[in-house]
Every structure is written in C-alpha cells, then in structure tokens.
Backbone as a printed PyTorch tensor [residue, N CA C, xyz], in Angstrom:
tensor([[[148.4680, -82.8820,  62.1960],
         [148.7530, -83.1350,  60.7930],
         [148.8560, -81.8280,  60.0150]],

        [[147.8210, -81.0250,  60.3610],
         [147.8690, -79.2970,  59.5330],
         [149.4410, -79.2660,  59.9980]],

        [[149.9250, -78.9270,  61.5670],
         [151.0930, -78.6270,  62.1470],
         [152.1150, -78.9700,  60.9640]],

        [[151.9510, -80.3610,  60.6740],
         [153.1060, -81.1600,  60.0390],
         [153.0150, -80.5510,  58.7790]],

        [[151.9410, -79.9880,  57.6050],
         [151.7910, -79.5270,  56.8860],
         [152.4710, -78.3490,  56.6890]],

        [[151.9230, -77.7250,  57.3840],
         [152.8120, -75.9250,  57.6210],
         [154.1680, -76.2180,  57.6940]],

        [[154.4420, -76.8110,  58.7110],
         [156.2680, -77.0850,  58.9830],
         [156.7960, -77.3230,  57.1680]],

        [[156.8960, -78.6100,  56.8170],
         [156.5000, -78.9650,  55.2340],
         [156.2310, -77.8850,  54.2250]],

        [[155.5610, -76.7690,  54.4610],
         [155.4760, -76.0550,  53.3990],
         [156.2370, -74.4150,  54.2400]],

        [[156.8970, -74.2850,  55.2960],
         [157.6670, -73.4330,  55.1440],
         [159.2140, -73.9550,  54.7810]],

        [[159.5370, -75.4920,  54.9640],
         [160.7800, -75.7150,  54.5600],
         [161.0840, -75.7750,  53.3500]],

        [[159.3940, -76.0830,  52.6950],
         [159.7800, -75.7840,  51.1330],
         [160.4590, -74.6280,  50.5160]],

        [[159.5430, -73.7760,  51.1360],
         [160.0080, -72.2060,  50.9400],
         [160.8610, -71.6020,  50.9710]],

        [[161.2470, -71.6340,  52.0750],
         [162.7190, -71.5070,  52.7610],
         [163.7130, -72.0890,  51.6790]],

        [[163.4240, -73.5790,  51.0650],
         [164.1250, -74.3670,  50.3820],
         [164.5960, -73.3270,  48.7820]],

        [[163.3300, -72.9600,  48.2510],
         [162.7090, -72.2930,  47.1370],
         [163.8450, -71.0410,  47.3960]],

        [[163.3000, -70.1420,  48.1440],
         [164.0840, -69.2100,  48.6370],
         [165.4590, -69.3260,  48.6960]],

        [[166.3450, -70.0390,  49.2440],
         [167.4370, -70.4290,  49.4710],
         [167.9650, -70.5890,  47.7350]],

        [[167.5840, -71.5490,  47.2940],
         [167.5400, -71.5780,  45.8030],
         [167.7340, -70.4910,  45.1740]],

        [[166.5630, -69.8270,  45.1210],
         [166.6730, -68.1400,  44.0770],
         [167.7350, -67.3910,  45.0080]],

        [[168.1940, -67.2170,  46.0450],
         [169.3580, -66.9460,  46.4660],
         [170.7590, -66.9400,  45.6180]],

        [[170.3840, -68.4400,  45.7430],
         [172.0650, -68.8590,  44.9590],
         [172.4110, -68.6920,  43.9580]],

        [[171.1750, -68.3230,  43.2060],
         [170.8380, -68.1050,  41.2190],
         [171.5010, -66.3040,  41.2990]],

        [[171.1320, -66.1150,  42.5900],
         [170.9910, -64.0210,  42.5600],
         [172.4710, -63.9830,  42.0960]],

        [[172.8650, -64.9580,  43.4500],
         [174.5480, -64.9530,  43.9440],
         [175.3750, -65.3680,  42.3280]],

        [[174.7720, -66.3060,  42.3250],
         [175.7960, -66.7130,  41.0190],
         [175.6460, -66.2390,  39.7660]],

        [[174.3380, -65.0280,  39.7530],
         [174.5360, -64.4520,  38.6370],
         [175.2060, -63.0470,  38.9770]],

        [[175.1140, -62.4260,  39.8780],
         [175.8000, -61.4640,  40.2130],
         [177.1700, -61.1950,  40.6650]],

        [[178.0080, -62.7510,  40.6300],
         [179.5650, -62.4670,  40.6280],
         [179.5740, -62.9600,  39.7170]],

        [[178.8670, -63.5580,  38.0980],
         [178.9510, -63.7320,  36.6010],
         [179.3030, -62.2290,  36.4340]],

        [[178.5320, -61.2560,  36.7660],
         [178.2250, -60.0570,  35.7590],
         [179.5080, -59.1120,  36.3420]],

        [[180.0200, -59.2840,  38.1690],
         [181.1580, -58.8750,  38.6180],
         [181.8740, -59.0020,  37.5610]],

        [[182.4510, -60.1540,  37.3320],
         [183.4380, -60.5470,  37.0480],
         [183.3300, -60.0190,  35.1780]],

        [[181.9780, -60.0770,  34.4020],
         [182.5240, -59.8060,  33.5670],
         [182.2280, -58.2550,  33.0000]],

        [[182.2710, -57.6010,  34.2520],
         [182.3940, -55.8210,  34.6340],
         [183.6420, -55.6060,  34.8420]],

        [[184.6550, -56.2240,  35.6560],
         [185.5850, -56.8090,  35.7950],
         [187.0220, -56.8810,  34.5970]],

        [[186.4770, -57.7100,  34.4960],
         [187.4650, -58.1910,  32.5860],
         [187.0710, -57.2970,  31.7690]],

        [[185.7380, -56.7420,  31.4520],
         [185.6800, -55.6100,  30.2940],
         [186.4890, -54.3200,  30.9510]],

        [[186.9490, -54.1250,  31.7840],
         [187.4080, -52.3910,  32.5050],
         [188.7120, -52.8470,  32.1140]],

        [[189.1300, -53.9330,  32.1270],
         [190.4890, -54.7050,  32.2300],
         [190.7020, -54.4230,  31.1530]],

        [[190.1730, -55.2660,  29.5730],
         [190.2850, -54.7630,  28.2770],
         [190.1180, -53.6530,  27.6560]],

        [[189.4390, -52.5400,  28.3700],
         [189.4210, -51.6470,  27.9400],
         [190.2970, -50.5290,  28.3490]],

        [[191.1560, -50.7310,  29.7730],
         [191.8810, -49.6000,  30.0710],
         [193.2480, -50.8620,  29.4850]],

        [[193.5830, -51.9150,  29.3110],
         [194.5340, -52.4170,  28.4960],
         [194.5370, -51.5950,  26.9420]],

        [[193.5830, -51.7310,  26.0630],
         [193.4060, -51.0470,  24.8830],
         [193.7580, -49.7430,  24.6810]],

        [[193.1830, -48.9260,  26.0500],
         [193.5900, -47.5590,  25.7810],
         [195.0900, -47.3420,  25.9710]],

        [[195.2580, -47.6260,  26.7450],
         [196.7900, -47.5820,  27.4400],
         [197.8840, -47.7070,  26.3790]],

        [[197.4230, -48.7690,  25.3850],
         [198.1400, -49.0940,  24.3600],
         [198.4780, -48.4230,  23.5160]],

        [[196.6570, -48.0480,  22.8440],
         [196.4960, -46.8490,  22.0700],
         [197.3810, -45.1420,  22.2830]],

        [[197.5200, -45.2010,  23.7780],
         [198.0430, -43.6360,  24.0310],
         [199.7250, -43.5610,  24.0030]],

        [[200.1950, -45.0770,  24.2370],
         [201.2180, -45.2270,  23.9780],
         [201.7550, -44.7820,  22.1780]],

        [[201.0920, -45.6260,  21.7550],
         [201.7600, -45.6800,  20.2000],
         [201.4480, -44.5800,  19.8540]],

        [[200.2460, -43.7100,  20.0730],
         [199.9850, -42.3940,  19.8220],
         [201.5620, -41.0140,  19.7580]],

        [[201.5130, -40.5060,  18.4180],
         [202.9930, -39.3710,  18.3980],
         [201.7850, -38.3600,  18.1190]],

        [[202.9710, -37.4110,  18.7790],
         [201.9520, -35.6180,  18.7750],
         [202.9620, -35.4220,  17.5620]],

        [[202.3810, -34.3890,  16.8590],
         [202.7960, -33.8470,  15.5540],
         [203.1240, -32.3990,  15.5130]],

        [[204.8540, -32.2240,  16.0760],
         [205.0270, -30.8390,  16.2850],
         [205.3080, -29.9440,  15.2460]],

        [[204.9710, -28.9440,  14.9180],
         [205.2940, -27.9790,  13.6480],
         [206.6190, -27.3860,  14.1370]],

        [[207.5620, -26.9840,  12.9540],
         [208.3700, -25.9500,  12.9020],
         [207.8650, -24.6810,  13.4310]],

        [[208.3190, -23.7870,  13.9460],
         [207.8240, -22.5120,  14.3610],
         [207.8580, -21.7790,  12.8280]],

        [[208.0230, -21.8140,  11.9090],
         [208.1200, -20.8950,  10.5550],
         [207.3850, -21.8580,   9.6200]],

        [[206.6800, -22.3310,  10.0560],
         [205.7590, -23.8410,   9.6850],
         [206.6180, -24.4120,   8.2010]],

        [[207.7750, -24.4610,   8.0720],
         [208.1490, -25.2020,   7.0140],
         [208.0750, -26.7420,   7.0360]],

        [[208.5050, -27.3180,   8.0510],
         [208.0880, -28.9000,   8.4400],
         [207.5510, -29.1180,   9.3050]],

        [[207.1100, -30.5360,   9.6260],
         [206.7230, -31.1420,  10.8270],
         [207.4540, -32.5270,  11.3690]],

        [[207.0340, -32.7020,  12.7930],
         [207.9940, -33.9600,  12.6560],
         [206.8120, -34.7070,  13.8080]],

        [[206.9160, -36.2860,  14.7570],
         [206.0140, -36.6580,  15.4000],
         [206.6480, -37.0880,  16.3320]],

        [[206.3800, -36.4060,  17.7340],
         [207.1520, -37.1370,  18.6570],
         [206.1720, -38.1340,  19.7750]],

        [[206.9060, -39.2330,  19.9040],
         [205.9330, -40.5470,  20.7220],
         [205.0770, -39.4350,  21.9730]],

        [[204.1450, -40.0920,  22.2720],
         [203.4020, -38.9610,  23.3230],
         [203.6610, -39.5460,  24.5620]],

        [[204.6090, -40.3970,  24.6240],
         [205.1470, -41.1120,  25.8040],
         [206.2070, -40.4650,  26.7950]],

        [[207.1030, -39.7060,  25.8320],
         [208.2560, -38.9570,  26.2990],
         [207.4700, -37.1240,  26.6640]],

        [[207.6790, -36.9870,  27.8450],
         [207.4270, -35.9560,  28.3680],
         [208.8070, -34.5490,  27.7640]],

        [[208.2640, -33.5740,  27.7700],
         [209.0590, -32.9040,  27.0030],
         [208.9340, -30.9330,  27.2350]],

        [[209.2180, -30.3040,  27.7440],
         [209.2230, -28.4700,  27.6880],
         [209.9050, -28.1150,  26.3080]],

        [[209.1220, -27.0800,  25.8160],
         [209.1380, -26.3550,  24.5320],
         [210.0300, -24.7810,  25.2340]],

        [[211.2900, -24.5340,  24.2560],
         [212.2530, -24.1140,  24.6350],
         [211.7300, -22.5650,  23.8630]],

        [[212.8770, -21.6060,  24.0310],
         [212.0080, -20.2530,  23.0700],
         [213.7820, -19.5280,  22.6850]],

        [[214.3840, -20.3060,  22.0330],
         [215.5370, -19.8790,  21.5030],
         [215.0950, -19.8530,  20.2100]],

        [[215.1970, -18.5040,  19.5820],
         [214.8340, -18.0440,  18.2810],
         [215.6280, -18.7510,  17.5390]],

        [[216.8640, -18.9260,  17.6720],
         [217.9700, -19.4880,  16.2970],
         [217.2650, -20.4850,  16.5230]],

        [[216.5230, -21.3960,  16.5780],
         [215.9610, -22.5570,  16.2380],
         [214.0570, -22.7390,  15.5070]],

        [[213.8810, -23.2980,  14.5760],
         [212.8240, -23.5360,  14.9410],
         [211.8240, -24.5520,  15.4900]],

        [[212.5080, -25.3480,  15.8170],
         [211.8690, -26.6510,  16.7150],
         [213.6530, -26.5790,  18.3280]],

        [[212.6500, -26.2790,  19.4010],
         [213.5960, -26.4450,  20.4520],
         [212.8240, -27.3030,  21.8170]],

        [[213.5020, -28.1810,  22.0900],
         [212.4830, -29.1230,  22.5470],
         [213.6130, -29.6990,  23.6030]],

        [[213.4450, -30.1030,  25.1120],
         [214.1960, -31.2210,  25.8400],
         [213.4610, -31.4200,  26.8800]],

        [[214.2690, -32.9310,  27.1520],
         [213.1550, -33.3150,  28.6550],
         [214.3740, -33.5090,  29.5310]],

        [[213.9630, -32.4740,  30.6940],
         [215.1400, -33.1460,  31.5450],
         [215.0350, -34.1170,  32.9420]],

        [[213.7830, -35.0340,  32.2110],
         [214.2220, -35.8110,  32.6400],
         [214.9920, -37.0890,  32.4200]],

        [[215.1970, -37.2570,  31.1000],
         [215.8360, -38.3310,  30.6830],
         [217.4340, -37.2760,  29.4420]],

        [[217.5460, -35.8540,  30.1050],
         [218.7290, -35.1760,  29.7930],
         [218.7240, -35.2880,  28.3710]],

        [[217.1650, -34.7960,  27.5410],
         [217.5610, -35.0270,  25.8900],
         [217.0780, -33.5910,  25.3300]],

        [[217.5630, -33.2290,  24.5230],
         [217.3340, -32.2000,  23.3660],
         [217.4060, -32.5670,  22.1630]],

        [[216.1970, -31.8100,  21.6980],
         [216.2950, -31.8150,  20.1000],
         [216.6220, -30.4360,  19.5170]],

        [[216.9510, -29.5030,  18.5620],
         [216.8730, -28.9020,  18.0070],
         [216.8730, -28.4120,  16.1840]],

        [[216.4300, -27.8500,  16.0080],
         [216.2620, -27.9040,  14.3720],
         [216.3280, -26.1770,  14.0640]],

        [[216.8020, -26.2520,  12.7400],
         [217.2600, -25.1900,  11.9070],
         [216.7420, -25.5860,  10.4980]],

        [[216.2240, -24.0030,  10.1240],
         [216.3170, -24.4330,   8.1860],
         [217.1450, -22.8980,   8.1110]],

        [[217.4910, -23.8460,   6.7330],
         [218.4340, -22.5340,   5.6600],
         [217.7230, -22.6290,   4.2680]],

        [[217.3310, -21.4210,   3.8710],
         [216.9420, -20.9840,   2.8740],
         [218.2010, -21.3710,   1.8090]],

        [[217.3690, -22.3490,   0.5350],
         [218.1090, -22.3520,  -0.5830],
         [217.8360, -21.4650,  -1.9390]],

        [[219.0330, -20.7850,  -1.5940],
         [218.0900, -20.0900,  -3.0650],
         [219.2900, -19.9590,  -4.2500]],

        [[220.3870, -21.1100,  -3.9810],
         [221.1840, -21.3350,  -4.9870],
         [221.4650, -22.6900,  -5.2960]],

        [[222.2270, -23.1140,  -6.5840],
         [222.4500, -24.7220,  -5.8870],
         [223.6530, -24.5880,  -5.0430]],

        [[223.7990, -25.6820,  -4.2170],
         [224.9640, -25.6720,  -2.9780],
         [225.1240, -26.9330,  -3.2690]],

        [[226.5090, -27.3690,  -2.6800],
         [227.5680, -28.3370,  -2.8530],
         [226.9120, -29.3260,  -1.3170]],

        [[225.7360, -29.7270,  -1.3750],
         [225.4180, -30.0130,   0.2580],
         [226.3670, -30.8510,   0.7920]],

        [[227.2470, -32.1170,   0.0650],
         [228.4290, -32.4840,   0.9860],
         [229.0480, -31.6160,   1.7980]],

        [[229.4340, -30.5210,   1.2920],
         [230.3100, -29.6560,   1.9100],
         [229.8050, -28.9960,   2.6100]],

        [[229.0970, -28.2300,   2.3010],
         [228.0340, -27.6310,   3.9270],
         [227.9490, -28.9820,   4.9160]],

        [[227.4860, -30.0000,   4.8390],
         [227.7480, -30.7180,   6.0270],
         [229.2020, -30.9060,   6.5660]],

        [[230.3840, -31.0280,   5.4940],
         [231.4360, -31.5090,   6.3670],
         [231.9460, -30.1010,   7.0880]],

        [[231.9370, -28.8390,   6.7100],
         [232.6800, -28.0580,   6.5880],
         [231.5460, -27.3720,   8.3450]],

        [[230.5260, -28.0120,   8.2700],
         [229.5030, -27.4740,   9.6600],
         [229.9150, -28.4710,  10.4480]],

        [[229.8240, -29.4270,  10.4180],
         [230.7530, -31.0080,  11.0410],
         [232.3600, -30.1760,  11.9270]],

        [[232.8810, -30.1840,  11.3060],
         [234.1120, -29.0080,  11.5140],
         [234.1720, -28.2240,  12.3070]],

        [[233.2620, -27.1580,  12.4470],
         [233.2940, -25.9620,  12.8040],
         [232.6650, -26.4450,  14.1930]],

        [[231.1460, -27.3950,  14.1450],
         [230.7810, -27.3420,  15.3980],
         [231.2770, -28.5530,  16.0960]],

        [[232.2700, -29.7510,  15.9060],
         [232.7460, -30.7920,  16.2940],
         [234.2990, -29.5450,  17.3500]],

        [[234.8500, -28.7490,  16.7140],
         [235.8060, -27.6200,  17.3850],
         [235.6790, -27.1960,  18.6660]],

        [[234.1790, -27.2270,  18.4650],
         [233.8820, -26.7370,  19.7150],
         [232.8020, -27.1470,  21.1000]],

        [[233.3160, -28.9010,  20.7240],
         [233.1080, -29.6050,  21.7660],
         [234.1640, -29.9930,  22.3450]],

        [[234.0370, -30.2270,  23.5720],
         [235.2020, -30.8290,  24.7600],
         [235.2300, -32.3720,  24.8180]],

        [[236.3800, -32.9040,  24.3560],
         [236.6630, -34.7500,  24.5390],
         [235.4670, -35.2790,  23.2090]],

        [[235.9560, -35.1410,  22.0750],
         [235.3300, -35.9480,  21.2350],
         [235.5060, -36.9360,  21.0730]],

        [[234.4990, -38.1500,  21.1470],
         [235.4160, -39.8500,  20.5930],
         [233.9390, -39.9260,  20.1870]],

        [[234.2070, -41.0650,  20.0020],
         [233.2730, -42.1280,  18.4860],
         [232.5730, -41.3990,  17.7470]],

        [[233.1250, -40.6570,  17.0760],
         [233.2450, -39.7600,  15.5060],
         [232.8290, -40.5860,  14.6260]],

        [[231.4560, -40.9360,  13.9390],
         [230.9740, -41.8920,  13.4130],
         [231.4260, -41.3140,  11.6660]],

        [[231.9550, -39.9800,  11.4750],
         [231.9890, -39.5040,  10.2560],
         [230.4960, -39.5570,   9.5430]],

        [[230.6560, -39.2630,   8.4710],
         [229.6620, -38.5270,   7.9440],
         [228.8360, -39.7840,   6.6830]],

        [[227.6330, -39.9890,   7.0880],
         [227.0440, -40.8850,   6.0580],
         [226.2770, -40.9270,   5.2800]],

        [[225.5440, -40.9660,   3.7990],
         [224.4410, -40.5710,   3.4330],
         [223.2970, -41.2520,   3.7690]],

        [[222.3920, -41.0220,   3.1990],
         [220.8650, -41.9810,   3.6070],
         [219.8180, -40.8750,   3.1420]],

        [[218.8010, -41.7930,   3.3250],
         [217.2930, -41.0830,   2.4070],
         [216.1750, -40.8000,   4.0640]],

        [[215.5740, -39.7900,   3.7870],
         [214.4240, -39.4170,   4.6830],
         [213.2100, -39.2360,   3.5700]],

        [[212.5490, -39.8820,   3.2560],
         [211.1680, -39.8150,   2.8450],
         [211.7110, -39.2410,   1.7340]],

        [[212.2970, -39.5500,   0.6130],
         [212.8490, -39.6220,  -0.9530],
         [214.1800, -38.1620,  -0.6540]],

        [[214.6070, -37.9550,   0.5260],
         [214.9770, -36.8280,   0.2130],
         [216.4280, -37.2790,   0.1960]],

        [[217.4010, -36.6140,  -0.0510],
         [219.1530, -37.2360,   0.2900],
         [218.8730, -36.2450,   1.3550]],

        [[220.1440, -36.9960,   2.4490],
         [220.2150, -36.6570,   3.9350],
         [221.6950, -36.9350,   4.0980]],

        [[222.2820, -36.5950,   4.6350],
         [223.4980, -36.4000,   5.4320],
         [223.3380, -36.6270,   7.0680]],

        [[223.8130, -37.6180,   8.0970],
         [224.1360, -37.5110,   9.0730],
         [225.3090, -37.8320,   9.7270]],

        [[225.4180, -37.7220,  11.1100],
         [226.5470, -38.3780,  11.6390],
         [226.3540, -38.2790,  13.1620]],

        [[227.4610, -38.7230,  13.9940],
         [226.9260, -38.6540,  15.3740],
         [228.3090, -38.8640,  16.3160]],

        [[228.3580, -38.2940,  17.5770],
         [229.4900, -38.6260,  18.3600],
         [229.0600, -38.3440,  19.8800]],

        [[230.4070, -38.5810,  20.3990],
         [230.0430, -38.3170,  22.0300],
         [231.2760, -37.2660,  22.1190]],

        [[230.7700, -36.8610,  23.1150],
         [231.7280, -35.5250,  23.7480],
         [230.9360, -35.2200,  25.4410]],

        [[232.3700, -34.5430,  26.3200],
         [231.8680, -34.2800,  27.6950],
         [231.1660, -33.0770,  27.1540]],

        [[230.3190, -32.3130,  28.4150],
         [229.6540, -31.4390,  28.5020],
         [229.6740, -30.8320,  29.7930]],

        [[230.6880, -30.0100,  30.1380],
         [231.1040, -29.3040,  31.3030],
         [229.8470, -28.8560,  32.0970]],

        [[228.8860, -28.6130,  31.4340],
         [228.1940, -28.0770,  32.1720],
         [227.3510, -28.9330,  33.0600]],

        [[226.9580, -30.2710,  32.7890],
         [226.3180, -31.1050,  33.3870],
         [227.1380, -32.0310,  33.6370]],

        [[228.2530, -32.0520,  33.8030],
         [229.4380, -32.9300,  34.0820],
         [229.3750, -34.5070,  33.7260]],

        [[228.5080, -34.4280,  32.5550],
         [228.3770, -36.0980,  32.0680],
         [228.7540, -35.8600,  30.0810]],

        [[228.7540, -37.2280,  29.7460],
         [229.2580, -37.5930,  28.4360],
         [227.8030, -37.3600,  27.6820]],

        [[227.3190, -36.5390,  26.6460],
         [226.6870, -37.0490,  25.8740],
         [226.8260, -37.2420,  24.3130]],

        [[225.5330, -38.1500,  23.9780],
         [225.5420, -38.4610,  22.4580],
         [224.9730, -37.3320,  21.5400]],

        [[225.3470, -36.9950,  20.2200],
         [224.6630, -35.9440,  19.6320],
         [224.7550, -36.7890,  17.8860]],

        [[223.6510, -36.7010,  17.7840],
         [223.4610, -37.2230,  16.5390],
         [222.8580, -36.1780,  15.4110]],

        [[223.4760, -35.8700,  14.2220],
         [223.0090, -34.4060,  13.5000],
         [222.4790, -35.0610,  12.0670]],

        [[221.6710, -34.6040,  11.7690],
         [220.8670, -34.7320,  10.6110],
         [220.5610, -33.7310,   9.8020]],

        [[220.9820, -34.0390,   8.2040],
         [221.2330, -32.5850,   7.1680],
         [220.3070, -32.9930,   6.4360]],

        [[218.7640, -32.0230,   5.9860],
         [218.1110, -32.9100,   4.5060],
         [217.7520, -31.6970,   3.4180]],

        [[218.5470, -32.3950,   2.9320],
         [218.0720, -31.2250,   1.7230],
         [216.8070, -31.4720,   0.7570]],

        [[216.3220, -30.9200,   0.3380],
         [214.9930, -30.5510,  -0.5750],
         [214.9440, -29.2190,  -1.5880]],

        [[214.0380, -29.4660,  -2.2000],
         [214.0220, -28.2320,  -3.5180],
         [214.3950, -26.7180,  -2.6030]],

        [[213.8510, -26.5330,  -1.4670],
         [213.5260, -25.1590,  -1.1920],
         [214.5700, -25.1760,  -0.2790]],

        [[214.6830, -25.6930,   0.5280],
         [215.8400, -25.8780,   1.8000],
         [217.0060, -26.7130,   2.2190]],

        [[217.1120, -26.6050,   2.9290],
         [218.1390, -27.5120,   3.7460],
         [217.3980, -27.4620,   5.3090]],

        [[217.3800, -28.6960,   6.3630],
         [217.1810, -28.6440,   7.5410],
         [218.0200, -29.5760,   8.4900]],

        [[217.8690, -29.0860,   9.5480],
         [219.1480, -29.4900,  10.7230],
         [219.0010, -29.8860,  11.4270]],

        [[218.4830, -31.0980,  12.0210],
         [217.8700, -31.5880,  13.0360],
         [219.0400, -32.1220,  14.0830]],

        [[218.8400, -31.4460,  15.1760],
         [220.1600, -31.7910,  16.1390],
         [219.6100, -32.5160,  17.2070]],

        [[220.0380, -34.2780,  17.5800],
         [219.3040, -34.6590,  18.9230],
         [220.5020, -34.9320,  20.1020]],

        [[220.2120, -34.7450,  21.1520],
         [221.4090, -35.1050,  21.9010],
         [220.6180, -35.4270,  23.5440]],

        [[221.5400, -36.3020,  23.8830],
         [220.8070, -37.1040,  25.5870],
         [222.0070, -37.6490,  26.3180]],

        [[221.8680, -37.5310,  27.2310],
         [223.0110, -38.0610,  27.8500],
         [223.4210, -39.7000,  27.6450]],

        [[224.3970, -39.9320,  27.4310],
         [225.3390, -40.9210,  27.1620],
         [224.4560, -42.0910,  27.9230]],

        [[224.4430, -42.3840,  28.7360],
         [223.9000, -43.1910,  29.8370],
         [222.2520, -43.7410,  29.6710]],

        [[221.4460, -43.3450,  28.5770],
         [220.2480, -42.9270,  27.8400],
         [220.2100, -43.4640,  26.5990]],

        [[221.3810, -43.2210,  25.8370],
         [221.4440, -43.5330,  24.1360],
         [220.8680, -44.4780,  23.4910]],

        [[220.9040, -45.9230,  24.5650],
         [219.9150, -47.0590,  23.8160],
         [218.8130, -46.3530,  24.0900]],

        [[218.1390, -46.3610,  24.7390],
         [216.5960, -45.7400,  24.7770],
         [215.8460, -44.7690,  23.7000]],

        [[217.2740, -44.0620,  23.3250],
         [216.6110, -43.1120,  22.6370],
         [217.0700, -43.1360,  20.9660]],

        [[217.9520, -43.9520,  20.6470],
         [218.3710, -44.1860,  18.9930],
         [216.9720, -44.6620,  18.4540]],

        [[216.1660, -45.4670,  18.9320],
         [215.0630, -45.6260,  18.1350],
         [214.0940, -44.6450,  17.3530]],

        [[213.7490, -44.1060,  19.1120],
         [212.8800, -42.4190,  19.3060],
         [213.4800, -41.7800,  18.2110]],

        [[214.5100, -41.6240,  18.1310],
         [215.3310, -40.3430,  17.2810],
         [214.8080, -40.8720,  15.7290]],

        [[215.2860, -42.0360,  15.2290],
         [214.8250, -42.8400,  14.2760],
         [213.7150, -42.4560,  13.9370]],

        [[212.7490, -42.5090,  14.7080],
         [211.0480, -42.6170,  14.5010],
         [210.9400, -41.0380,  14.1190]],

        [[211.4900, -40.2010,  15.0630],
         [211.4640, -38.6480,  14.8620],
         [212.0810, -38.6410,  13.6390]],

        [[213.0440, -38.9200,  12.9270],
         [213.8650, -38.3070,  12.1250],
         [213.0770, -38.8100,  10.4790]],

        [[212.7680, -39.8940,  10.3830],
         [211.9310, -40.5430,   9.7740],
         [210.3840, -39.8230,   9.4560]],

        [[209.6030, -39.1570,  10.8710],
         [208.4690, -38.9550,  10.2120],
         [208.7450, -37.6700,   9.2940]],

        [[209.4560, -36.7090,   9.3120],
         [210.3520, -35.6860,   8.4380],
         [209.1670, -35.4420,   7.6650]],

        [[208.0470, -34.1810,   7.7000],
         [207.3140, -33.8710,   6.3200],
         [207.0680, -32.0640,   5.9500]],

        [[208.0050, -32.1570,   4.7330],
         [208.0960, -30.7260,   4.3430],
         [206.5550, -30.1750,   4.2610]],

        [[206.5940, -28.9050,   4.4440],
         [204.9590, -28.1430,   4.4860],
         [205.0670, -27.1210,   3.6400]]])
C-alpha cells in the first residue's frame, strides 16, 4: 500500500512538473514572439524614418541651401564654376547650381531666354523644348524650363531641367539632368529639391 502510495505521489509530480513545463513553454514563445513583433516595428519605423529623412546641402559660398532625400546616393563634384556640384552615377543624374551677383536691376526674362539660347546651341538633337515658364519657389518669381538632347559622351538621351530664381541679392541656377530612361523617378526628387530652395 506505501508502494502504491509512492507510485501515486511521483505521478503526481511528474504530473505537477509536466504542468509548470507547459506554463515555461507557453510563456516563453509569448515573450518570443512578442521580442519578435517589437524588432519588427521597430526596424519598420526606422527604415521609414531614414527614408523620408533629406540631408541639407549648403552652397559652397553659403548663399543657399537646398535638401536632398537621403535615399539617393550621390559624390560631391569640385568644379569651381559651380557652387553646388553633385551626381550619382548610378542612376546617371547631376545637379548643378550657380549664383550671380545682383547688383543692378536686370530684365530677368531675358537673362533666362537669352541663357536658354546660348546653352540650348550647344546641345546635340534637341526635342521636347518645353519653352520657358514662370512659377514661384518659396515667394520668389522663378523661371524654368526643360528638354532632352543626346549626349555623345555617354551615348544615351538625357533630360535637363533648368531653374532661374531671382531674389533681392541674386539670381540662382539650378541645373538637374539624368538620363532619359530615369526621368519618371526623378521629376518628383527634382521637385522636392527645387522646392526646399532657402536663401542664407
């Protein structure tokens, strides 16, 4: 009868045991899982965050700034006639920018058409010549326009879209261009760039 007792009180145990087992188990793929889903939401969040994130590049003569998405990879160029020189080749894009000192009033239509002119001359195969349009950048009047032309040197078509803004002190020149094959991708980008525009 003891025999039968003992037997009886190790199957309890065993039973007991077995039990707090399953409690260990089922709380420890609870806490997996929600170790799990939080790494999930949180490298989702960041990911997001670093996306929408723009770096904020200065002019080299710090007169403006502009913000480019931190998504697009990009080498910083060292051609003096510019002060923002910027392209990625991997998606075949350049930006470049110029200021001109105002220190008279100027006819700014005409400086744009008459630069329109001079540097449209001296591209190879021009078509969709969008001509010349006004529009506002952050209260300022702006002048742009945009076309395609070959480019001998990389033996493909690209887009070049030019942007004129004048302000009390200056005028600036923002030149973007990417290969043809690219252009949806990047009319937005350019947008977003051309848009954050802030005199310093």
């Amino acid at each position: 009868m003891l025999y039968g007792n003992s037997e009886f009180n190790n199957f309890s145990n065993y039973k007991n045991l077995s039990v707090k087992n399953k409690k260990f188990i089922y709380i420890g793929l609870v806490i997996i899982i929600f170790i799990i889903v939080m790494a999930f939401c949180i490298f989702h969040f960041t990911s997001k965050n670093n996306i929408s994130k723009n770096i904020v590049l200065t002019a080299t003569d710090n007169s403006f700034s502009i913000e480019i998405p931190s998504s697009i990879s990009y080498e910083v160029g060292n051609d003096n006639n510019f002060v923002i020189d910027i392209s990625s080749k991997k998606y075949e894009m350049f930006m470049y920018a110029s200021v001109i000192s105002k220190e008279r009033m100027v006819d700014f239509y005409q400086i744009v058409q008459d630069d329109k002119e001079t540097y449209i001359n001296d591209k190879q195969n021009v078509r969709d010549d969008s001509g010349i349009t006004q529009t506002k950048i952050n209260d300022y009047t702006a002048y742009e326009y945009n076309f395609v032309y070959y480019d001998s040197t990389y033996g493909k078509d690209f887009y070049n879209n030019i942007l004129w803004i004048e302000t009390e002190k200056n005028l600036y020149v923002l030149n973007f261009e990417v290969v043809n094959d690219n252009v949806e991708k990047y009319k937005d980008i350019f947008l977003n760039i051309k848009n954050s525009f802030v005199e310093l």
